[in-house]
Amino acid sequence: MDPMDLIIAGGVLAVGTFAFRFAGPVLKARFTVSPKAEKLMARSAVVLLAALVAVAALTEGHEFAGYARPAGVLVGGVLAWRKVPFALVVVAAAATAALLRLAGVP
């Protein structure tokens, strides 16, 4: 791939990202959204994030990632829900997955 193509692609992505981020506040001042629609959009963001976490936790490529990774994600999720400091959440999740893999759990 030509280096100029990468520069152009990066520039197009930067302009597009800026346009989307700029459009939010500008359009919010011009349109009113019902409280029900705002609540639905907030919930849909949570559902989308949960779906992304599930896909990342359960799959590797096009196959099941095994049981160790979802167990680590579960431990991390429970600790985050319990408001444990983030560094401990990450270490506990990684340690859970590592120990399970060390024990032979795929």
PDB file of C-alpha atoms in Angstrom:
ATOM      1  CA  MET A   1       0.000   0.000   0.000  1.00  0.00           C
ATOM      2  CA  ASP A   2       1.226   3.446  -0.898  1.00  0.00           C
ATOM      3  CA  PRO A   3       2.090   5.666   2.108  1.00  0.00           C
ATOM      4  CA  MET A   4       0.069   8.488   0.575  1.00  0.00           C
ATOM      5  CA  ASP A   5      -3.034   6.262   0.646  1.00  0.00           C
ATOM      6  CA  LEU A   6      -2.564   5.798   4.398  1.00  0.00           C
ATOM      7  CA  ILE A   7      -2.204   9.539   4.920  1.00  0.00           C
ATOM      8  CA  ILE A   8      -5.348  10.243   2.897  1.00  0.00           C
ATOM      9  CA  ALA A   9      -7.307   7.511   4.716  1.00  0.00           C
ATOM     10  CA  GLY A  10      -6.172   8.883   8.082  1.00  0.00           C
ATOM     11  CA  GLY A  11      -7.190  12.382   7.078  1.00  0.00           C
ATOM     12  CA  VAL A  12     -10.617  11.261   5.880  1.00  0.00           C
ATOM     13  CA  LEU A  13     -11.182   9.350   9.131  1.00  0.00           C
ATOM     14  CA  ALA A  14     -10.061  12.356  11.183  1.00  0.00           C
ATOM     15  CA  VAL A  15     -12.407  14.718   9.335  1.00  0.00           C
ATOM     16  CA  GLY A  16     -15.299  12.252   9.619  1.00  0.00           C
ATOM     17  CA  THR A  17     -14.720  11.757  13.325  1.00  0.00           C
ATOM     18  CA  PHE A  18     -14.560  15.502  13.918  1.00  0.00           C
ATOM     19  CA  ALA A  19     -17.750  16.021  11.890  1.00  0.00           C
ATOM     20  CA  PHE A  20     -19.667  13.453  13.939  1.00  0.00           C
ATOM     21  CA  ARG A  21     -18.412  14.859  17.244  1.00  0.00           C
ATOM     22  CA  PHE A  22     -19.173  18.419  16.143  1.00  0.00           C
ATOM     23  CA  ALA A  23     -22.652  17.525  14.861  1.00  0.00           C
ATOM     24  CA  GLY A  24     -23.801  16.247  18.257  1.00  0.00           C
ATOM     25  CA  PRO A  25     -23.809  19.532  20.178  1.00  0.00           C
ATOM     26  CA  VAL A  26     -24.901  21.536  17.121  1.00  0.00           C
ATOM     27  CA  LEU A  27     -27.885  19.312  16.374  1.00  0.00           C
ATOM     28  CA  LYS A  28     -28.832  18.868  20.034  1.00  0.00           C
ATOM     29  CA  ALA A  29     -29.549  22.594  20.237  1.00  0.00           C
ATOM     30  CA  ARG A  30     -31.865  22.411  17.207  1.00  0.00           C
ATOM     31  CA  PHE A  31     -33.840  19.258  17.985  1.00  0.00           C
ATOM     32  CA  THR A  32     -35.711  18.161  21.052  1.00  0.00           C
ATOM     33  CA  VAL A  33     -35.848  14.517  22.000  1.00  0.00           C
ATOM     34  CA  SER A  34     -38.454  13.105  24.321  1.00  0.00           C
ATOM     35  CA  PRO A  35     -37.307  11.818  27.711  1.00  0.00           C
ATOM     36  CA  LYS A  36     -38.445   8.339  26.661  1.00  0.00           C
ATOM     37  CA  ALA A  37     -36.188   8.464  23.572  1.00  0.00           C
ATOM     38  CA  GLU A  38     -33.241   9.704  25.650  1.00  0.00           C
ATOM     39  CA  LYS A  39     -33.747   6.845  28.099  1.00  0.00           C
ATOM     40  CA  LEU A  40     -33.922   4.371  25.215  1.00  0.00           C
ATOM     41  CA  MET A  41     -30.696   5.719  23.689  1.00  0.00           C
ATOM     42  CA  ALA A  42     -28.893   5.471  27.030  1.00  0.00           C
ATOM     43  CA  ARG A  43     -30.029   1.878  27.457  1.00  0.00           C
ATOM     44  CA  SER A  44     -29.087   0.987  23.901  1.00  0.00           C
ATOM     45  CA  ALA A  45     -25.542   2.218  24.558  1.00  0.00           C
ATOM     46  CA  VAL A  46     -25.303  -0.119  27.546  1.00  0.00           C
ATOM     47  CA  VAL A  47     -26.669  -3.030  25.511  1.00  0.00           C
ATOM     48  CA  LEU A  48     -24.185  -2.349  22.704  1.00  0.00           C
ATOM     49  CA  LEU A  49     -21.284  -2.251  25.167  1.00  0.00           C
ATOM     50  CA  ALA A  50     -22.460  -5.507  26.777  1.00  0.00           C
ATOM     51  CA  ALA A  51     -22.657  -7.157  23.350  1.00  0.00           C
ATOM     52  CA  LEU A  52     -19.120  -6.052  22.511  1.00  0.00           C
ATOM     53  CA  VAL A  53     -17.838  -7.397  25.837  1.00  0.00           C
ATOM     54  CA  ALA A  54     -19.625 -10.708  25.247  1.00  0.00           C
ATOM     55  CA  VAL A  55     -18.161 -11.122  21.766  1.00  0.00           C
ATOM     56  CA  ALA A  56     -14.658 -10.228  22.953  1.00  0.00           C
ATOM     57  CA  ALA A  57     -14.929 -12.535  25.966  1.00  0.00           C
ATOM     58  CA  LEU A  58     -16.417 -15.549  24.229  1.00  0.00           C
ATOM     59  CA  THR A  59     -14.770 -15.667  20.831  1.00  0.00           C
ATOM     60  CA  GLU A  60     -11.295 -15.752  19.364  1.00  0.00           C
ATOM     61  CA  GLY A  61     -11.465 -15.306  15.633  1.00  0.00           C
ATOM     62  CA  HIS A  62     -14.506 -17.321  14.603  1.00  0.00           C
ATOM     63  CA  GLU A  63     -14.285 -19.909  17.362  1.00  0.00           C
ATOM     64  CA  PHE A  64     -15.114 -20.235  21.056  1.00  0.00           C
ATOM     65  CA  ALA A  65     -12.303 -18.786  23.178  1.00  0.00           C
ATOM     66  CA  GLY A  66     -12.515 -21.459  25.858  1.00  0.00           C
ATOM     67  CA  TYR A  67     -13.673 -21.186  29.444  1.00  0.00           C
ATOM     68  CA  ALA A  68     -10.726 -19.361  31.029  1.00  0.00           C
ATOM     69  CA  ARG A  69     -11.287 -16.023  29.288  1.00  0.00           C
ATOM     70  CA  PRO A  70     -15.025 -15.743  30.089  1.00  0.00           C
ATOM     71  CA  ALA A  71     -14.255 -16.715  33.691  1.00  0.00           C
ATOM     72  CA  GLY A  72     -11.700 -13.907  33.904  1.00  0.00           C
ATOM     73  CA  VAL A  73     -14.157 -11.438  32.403  1.00  0.00           C
ATOM     74  CA  LEU A  74     -16.802 -12.584  34.887  1.00  0.00           C
ATOM     75  CA  VAL A  75     -14.434 -12.063  37.833  1.00  0.00           C
ATOM     76  CA  GLY A  76     -13.494  -8.639  36.486  1.00  0.00           C
ATOM     77  CA  GLY A  77     -17.134  -7.703  35.978  1.00  0.00           C
ATOM     78  CA  VAL A  78     -18.128  -8.717  39.492  1.00  0.00           C
ATOM     79  CA  LEU A  79     -15.210  -6.807  41.005  1.00  0.00           C
ATOM     80  CA  ALA A  80     -15.979  -3.720  38.911  1.00  0.00           C
ATOM     81  CA  TRP A  81     -19.620  -3.935  39.979  1.00  0.00           C
ATOM     82  CA  ARG A  82     -18.423  -4.057  43.606  1.00  0.00           C
ATOM     83  CA  LYS A  83     -16.413  -0.858  42.889  1.00  0.00           C
ATOM     84  CA  VAL A  84     -12.990  -2.415  43.442  1.00  0.00           C
ATOM     85  CA  PRO A  85     -10.128  -0.202  42.132  1.00  0.00           C
ATOM     86  CA  PHE A  86      -9.587  -0.664  38.401  1.00  0.00           C
ATOM     87  CA  ALA A  87      -6.004  -1.909  38.677  1.00  0.00           C
ATOM     88  CA  LEU A  88      -7.132  -4.717  40.993  1.00  0.00           C
ATOM     89  CA  VAL A  89      -9.990  -5.588  38.661  1.00  0.00           C
ATOM     90  CA  VAL A  90      -7.584  -6.017  35.750  1.00  0.00           C
ATOM     91  CA  VAL A  91      -5.046  -7.995  37.771  1.00  0.00           C
ATOM     92  CA  ALA A  92      -7.713 -10.288  39.246  1.00  0.00           C
ATOM     93  CA  ALA A  93      -9.312 -10.944  35.850  1.00  0.00           C
ATOM     94  CA  ALA A  94      -5.953 -11.691  34.220  1.00  0.00           C
ATOM     95  CA  ALA A  95      -4.867 -13.865  37.142  1.00  0.00           C
ATOM     96  CA  THR A  96      -8.101 -15.843  37.009  1.00  0.00           C
ATOM     97  CA  ALA A  97      -7.702 -16.568  33.310  1.00  0.00           C
ATOM     98  CA  ALA A  98      -3.997 -17.351  33.708  1.00  0.00           C
ATOM     99  CA  LEU A  99      -4.516 -19.714  36.634  1.00  0.00           C
ATOM    100  CA  LEU A 100      -7.309 -21.543  34.840  1.00  0.00           C
ATOM    101  CA  ARG A 101      -5.132 -21.943  31.758  1.00  0.00           C
ATOM    102  CA  LEU A 102      -2.251 -23.110  33.953  1.00  0.00           C
ATOM    103  CA  ALA A 103      -4.619 -25.725  35.411  1.00  0.00           C
ATOM    104  CA  GLY A 104      -5.386 -26.957  31.897  1.00  0.00           C
ATOM    105  CA  VAL A 105      -8.748 -25.288  31.367  1.00  0.00           C
ATOM    106  CA  PRO A 106      -8.899 -24.095  27.754  1.00  0.00           C
TER     107      PRO A 106
END
